[in-house]
Backbone as CSV, one residue per row, in Angstrom:
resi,resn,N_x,N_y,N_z,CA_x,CA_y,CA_z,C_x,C_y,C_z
1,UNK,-0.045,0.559,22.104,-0.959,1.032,23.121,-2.350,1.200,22.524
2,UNK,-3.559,0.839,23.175,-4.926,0.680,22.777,-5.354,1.573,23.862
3,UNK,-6.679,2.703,23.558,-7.140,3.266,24.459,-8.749,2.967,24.447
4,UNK,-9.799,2.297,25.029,-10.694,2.668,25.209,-11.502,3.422,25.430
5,UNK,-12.506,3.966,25.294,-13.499,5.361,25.610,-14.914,4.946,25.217
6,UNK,-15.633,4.403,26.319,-17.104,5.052,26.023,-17.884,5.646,26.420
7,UNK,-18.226,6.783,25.475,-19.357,7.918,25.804,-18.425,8.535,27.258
8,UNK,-17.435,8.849,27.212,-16.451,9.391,28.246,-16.958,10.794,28.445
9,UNK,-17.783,11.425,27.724,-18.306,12.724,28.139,-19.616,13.099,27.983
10,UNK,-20.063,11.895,27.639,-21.499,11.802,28.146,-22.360,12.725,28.931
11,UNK,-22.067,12.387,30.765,-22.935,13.153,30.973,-21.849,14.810,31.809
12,UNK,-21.020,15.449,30.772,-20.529,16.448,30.591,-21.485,17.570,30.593
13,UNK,-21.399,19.049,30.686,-22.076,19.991,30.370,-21.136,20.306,28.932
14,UNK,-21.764,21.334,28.406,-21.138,21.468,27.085,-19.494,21.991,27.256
15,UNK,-19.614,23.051,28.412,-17.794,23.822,28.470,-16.901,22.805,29.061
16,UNK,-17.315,21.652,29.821,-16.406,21.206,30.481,-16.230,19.819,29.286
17,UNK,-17.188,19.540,28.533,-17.325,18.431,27.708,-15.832,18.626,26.428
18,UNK,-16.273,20.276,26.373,-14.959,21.176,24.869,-13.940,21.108,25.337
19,UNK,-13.287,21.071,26.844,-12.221,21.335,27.517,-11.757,20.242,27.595
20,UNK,-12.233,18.792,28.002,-11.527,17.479,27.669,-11.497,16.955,26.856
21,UNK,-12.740,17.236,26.022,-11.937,16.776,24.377,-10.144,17.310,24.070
22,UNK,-10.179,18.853,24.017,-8.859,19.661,24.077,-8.255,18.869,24.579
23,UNK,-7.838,18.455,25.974,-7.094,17.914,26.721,-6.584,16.895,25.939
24,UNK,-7.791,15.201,25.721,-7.307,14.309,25.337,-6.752,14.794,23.698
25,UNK,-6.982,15.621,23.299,-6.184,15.775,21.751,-4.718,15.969,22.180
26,UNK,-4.398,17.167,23.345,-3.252,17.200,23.424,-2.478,16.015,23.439
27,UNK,-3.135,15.244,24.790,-2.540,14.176,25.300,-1.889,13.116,24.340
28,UNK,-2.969,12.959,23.458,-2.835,11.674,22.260,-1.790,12.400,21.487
29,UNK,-1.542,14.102,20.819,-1.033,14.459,20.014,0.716,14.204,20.939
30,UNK,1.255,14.567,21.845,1.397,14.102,22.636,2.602,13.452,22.796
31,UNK,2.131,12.179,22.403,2.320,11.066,22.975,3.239,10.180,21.382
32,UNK,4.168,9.416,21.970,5.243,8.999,20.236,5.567,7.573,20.770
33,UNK,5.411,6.331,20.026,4.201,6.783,19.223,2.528,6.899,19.743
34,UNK,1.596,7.383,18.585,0.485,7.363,19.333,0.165,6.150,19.565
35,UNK,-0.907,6.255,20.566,-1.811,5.212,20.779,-3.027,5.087,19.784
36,UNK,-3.605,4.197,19.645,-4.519,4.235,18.852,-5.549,4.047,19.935
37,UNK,-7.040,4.956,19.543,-7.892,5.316,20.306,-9.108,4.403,20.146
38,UNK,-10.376,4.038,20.719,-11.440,3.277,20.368,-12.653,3.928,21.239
39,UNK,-13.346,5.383,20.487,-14.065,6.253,21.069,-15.693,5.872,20.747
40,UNK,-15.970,5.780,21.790,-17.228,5.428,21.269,-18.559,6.667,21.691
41,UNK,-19.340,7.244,20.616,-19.785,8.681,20.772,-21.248,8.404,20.097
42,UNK,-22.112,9.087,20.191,-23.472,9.143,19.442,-23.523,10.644,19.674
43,UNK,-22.500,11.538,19.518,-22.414,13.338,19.169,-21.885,12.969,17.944
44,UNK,-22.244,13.478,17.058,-21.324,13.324,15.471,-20.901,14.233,15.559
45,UNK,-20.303,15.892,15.780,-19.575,16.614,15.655,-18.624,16.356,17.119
46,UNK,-18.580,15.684,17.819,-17.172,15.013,18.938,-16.531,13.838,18.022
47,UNK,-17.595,12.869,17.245,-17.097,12.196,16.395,-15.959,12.341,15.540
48,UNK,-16.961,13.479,14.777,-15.556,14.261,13.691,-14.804,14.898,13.974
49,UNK,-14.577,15.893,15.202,-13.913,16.726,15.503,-12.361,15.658,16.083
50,UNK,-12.701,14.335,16.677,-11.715,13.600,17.280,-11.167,13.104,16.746
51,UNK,-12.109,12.409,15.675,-11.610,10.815,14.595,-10.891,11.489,13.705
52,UNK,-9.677,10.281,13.726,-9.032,10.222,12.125,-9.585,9.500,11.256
53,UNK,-10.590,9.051,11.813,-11.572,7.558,10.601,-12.899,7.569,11.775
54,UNK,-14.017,7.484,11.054,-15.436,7.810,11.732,-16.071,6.269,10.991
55,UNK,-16.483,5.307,11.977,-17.252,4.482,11.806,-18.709,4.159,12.308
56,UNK,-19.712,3.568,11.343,-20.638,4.086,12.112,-21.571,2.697,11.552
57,UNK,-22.083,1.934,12.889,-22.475,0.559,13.046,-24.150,0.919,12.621
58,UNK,-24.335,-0.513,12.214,-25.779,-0.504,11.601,-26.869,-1.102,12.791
59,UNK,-27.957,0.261,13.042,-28.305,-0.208,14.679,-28.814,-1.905,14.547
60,UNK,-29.121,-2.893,13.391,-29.743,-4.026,13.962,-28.851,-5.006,13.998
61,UNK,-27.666,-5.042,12.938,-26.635,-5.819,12.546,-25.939,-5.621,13.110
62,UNK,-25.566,-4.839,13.796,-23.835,-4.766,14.089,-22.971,-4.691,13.281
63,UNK,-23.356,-4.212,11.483,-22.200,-4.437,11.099,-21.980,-3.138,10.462
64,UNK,-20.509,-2.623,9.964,-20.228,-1.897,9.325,-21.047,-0.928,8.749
65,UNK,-21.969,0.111,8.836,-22.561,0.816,7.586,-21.996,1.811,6.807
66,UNK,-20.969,2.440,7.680,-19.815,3.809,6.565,-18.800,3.436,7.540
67,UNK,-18.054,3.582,6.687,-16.292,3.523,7.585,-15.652,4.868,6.416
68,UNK,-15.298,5.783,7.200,-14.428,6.961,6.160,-13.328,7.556,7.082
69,UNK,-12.498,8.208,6.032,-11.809,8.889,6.757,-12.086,9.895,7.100
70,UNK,-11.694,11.017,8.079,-12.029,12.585,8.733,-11.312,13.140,7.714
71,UNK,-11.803,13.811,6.860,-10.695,15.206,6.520,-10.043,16.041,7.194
72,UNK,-8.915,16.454,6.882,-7.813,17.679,7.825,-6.786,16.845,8.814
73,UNK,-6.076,17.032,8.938,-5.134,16.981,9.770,-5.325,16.667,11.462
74,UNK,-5.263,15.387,12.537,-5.114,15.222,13.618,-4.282,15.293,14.102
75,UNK,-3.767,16.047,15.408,-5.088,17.182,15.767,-5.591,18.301,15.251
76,UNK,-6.686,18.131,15.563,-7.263,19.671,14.631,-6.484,20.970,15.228
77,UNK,-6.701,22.099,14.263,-6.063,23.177,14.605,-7.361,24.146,15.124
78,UNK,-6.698,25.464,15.731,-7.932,26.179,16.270,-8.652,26.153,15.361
79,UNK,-10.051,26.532,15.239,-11.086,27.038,14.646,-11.941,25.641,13.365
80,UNK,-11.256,24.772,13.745,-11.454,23.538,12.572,-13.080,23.090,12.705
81,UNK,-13.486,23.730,13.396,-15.280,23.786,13.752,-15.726,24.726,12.379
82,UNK,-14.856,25.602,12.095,-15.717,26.402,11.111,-15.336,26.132,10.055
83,UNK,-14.095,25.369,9.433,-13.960,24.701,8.069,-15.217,23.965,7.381
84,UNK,-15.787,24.384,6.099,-16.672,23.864,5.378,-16.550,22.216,5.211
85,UNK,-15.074,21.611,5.965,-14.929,20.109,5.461,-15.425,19.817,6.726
86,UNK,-15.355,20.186,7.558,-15.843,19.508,9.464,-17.418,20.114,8.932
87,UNK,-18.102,21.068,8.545,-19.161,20.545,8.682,-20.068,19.961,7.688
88,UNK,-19.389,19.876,6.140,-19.806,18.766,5.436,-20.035,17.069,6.089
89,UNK,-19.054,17.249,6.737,-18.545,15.892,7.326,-19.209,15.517,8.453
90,UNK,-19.809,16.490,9.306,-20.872,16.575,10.099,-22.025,15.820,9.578
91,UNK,-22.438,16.625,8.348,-23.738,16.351,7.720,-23.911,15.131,7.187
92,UNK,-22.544,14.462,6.358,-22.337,13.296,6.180,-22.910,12.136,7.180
93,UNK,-21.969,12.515,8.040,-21.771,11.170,9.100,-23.573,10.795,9.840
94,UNK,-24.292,12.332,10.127,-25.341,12.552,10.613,-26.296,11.682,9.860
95,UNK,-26.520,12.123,8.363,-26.849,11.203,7.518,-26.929,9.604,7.396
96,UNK,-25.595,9.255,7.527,-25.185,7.998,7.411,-25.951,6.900,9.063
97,UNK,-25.610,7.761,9.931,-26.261,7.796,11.092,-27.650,7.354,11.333
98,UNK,-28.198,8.338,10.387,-29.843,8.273,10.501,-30.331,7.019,9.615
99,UNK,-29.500,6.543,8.483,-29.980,5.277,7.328,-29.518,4.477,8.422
100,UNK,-28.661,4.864,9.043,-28.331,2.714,9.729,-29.304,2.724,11.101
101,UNK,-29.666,3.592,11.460,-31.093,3.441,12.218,-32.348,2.989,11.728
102,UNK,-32.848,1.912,12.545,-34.113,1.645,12.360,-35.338,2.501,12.285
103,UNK,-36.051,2.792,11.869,-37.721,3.741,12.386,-37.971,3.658,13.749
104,UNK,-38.146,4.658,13.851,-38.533,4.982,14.896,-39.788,5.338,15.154
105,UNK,-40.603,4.698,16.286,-42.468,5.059,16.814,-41.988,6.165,17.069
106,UNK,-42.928,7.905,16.638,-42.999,8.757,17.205,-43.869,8.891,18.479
């Protein structure tokens, strides 16, 4: 099973955006075997909080610029927002994010 997703919570408010993330974790956790997911996000902490592997495309190429794995365990457990590895991994990905972007005209 293959699942598609893009930008599925997009134009969410923030409480109802936290509440279906929850949901689809249950759902996927869930589910035997899993499906494998194909989320597509420009939030890096929905990124990390979802992914078991965070990839992140180079805006002119299209190709590859970091492919890693998520630290911790999917699905996350309560409070995995405040583990020092979700928000290293935040900062990471954010990072990685900002090099595979082009400059930007202010």
């Amino acid at each position: 099973d293959l699942l598609l997703l893009d930008e599925p919570f997009a134009a969410l408010d923030s409480v109802t955006r936290r509440h279906l993330i929850e949901d689809l974790h249950h759902l996927w956790a869930g589910r035997s075997p899993r499906p494998a997911i194909v989320f597509v996000t420009h939030d890096v902490e929905e990124a990390v909080y979802l992914a078991g592997r965070t990839i992140v495309l180079d805006a002119v190429s299209g190709q590859v610029a970091m492919a890693r794995p998520t630290p911790g365990v999917v699905p996350r457990p309560t409070g995995w927002r405040a583990d020092p590895d979700y928000r290293e991994t935040v900062e990471n990905l954010a990072a990685a994010l900002a090099h595979a972007m082009p400059d930007r005209v202010a």
